[in-house]
XYZ file of C-alpha atoms in Angstrom:
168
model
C -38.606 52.757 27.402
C -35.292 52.244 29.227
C -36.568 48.704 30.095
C -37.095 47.935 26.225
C -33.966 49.487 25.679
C -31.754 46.789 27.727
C -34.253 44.146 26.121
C -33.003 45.432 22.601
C -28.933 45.554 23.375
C -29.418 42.210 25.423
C -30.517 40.771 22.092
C -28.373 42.313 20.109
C -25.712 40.624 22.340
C -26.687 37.568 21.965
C -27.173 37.953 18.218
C -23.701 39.190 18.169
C -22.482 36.117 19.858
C -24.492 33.555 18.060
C -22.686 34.848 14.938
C -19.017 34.388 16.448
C -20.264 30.896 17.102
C -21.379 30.367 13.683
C -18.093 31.633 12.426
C -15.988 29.754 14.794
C -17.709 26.459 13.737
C -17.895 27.239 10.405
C -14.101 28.301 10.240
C -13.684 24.527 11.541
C -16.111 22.993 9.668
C -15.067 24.252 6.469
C -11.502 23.761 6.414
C -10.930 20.506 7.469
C -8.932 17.778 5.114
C -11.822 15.876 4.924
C -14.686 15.770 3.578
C -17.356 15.944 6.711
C -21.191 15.503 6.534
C -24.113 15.312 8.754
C -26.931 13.857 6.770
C -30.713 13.784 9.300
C -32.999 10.548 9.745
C -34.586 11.338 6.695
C -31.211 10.657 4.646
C -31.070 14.467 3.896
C -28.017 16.730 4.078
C -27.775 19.550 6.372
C -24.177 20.308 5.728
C -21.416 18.885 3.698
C -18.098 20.280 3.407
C -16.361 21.932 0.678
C -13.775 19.411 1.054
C -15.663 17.042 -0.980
C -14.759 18.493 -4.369
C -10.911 18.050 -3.738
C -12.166 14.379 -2.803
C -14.724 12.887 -5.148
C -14.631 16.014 -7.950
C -18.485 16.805 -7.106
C -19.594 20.309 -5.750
C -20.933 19.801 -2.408
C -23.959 22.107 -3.517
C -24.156 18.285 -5.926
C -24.379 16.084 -2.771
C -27.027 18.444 -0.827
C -29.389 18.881 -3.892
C -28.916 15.217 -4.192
C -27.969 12.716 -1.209
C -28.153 9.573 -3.136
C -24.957 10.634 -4.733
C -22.841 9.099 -2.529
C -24.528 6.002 -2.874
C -24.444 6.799 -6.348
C -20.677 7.358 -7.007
C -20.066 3.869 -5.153
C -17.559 1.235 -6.693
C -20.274 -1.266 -7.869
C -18.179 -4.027 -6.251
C -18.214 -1.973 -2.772
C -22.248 -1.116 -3.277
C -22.907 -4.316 -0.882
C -20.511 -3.274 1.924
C -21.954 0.248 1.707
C -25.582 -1.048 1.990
C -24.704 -3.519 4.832
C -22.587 -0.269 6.875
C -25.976 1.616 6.022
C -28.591 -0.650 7.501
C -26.187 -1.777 10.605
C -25.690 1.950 11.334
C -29.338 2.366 11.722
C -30.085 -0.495 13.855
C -27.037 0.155 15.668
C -26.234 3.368 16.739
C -22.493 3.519 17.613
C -19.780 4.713 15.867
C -18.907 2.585 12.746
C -16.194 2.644 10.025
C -15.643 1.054 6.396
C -13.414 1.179 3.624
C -14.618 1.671 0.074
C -14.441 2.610 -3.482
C -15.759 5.832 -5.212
C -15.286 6.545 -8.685
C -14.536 10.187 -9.011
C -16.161 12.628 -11.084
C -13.488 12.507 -13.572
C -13.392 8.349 -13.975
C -10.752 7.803 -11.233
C -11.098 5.481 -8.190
C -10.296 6.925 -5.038
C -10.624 4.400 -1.356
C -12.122 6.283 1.405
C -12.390 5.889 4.867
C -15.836 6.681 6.056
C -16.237 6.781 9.819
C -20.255 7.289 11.022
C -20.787 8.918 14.595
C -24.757 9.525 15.715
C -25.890 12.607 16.033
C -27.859 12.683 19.205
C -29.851 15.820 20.691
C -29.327 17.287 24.506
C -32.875 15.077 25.153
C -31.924 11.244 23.625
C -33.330 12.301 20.031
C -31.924 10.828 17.231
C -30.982 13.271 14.888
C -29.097 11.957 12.099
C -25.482 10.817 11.150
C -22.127 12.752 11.472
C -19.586 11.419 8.443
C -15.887 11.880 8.343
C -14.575 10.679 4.738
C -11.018 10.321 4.758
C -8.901 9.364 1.405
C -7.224 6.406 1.803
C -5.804 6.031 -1.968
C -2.365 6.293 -1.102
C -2.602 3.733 1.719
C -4.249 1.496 -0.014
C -1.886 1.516 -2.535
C 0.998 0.856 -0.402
C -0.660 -2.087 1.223
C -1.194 -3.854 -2.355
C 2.018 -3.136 -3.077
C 3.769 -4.126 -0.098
C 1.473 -7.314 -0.071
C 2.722 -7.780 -3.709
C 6.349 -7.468 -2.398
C 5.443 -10.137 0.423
C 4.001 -12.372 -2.107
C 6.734 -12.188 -4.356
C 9.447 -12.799 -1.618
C 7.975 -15.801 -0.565
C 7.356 -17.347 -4.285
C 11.436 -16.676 -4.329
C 12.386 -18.494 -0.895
C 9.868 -21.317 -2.083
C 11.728 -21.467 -5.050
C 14.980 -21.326 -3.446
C 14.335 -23.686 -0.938
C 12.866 -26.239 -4.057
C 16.172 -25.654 -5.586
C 17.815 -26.333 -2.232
C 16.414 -29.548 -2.312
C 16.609 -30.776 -5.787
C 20.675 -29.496 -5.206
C 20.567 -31.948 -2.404
């Protein structure tokens, strides 16, 4: 009896710390900025975080009941680059990142960064793909409009310099 009694509370234990782990990683998991994902060989997801709603406007209870919508939500113009990411992540497993287009739920575009880490088991197995999707709108939109800037300063000093010239 005693004996089955330690058996019990040594369980219980362990029970009791497998649920502080679950709540530690979940307290992380959860609340991160971005959106995170770890989607198995079969192109399934086994979790998604919440932080895809504030991202793309979709529930992530949306992406798990269906994992083509990622693919789905794609700018049609970035569809290639996502397909050729996709198929070089599978032949090559390493750690890969790409920039691309979504169109939110509501009809805006948002760039992400998606960075793609393998999920590999304690013995070699392959067990799927860990995604971190950052948004990159604001960036983005700096770049253009700093390359716009750029562009526009050098139509001037070609302009000046023509001017220059003809002057001369």
């Amino acid at each position: 009896n005693a004996s089955l009694q330690q058996e019990v509370a040594g369980r219980q234990q362990i029970e009791e710390e497998m649920e502080a782990a679950e709540l530690r990683y979940r307290t992380v998991a959860d609340f991160t900025h971005d959106w995170e994902y770890w989607e198995t060989p079969e192109h399934e997801l086994c979790y998604c975080s919440p932080s895809c709603e504030r991202i793309t406007g979709y529930a992530r209870g949306e992406f798990i009941a269906n994992p083509k919508l990622i693919e789905q939500i794609i700018h049609p113009e970035d569809a290639g680059l996502w397909q050729q990411h996709r198929e070089a992540s599978l032949v090559v497993r390493e750690p890969r990142i790409v920039q691309f287009r979504i169109c939110r739920k509501d009809g805006s575009l948002c760039w992400l960064e998606h960075a793609g880490q393998p999920v590999l088991g304690n013995d070699g197995v392959y067990l799927g793909i860990r995604a971190s999707n950052r948004d990159i709108t604001e960036r983005k939109e700096k770049d253009l409009q700093n390359q716009r800037l750029r562009d526009e300063l050098a139509n001037i000093a070609r302009v000046t310099t023509a001017g220059q010239l003809a002057a001369s």
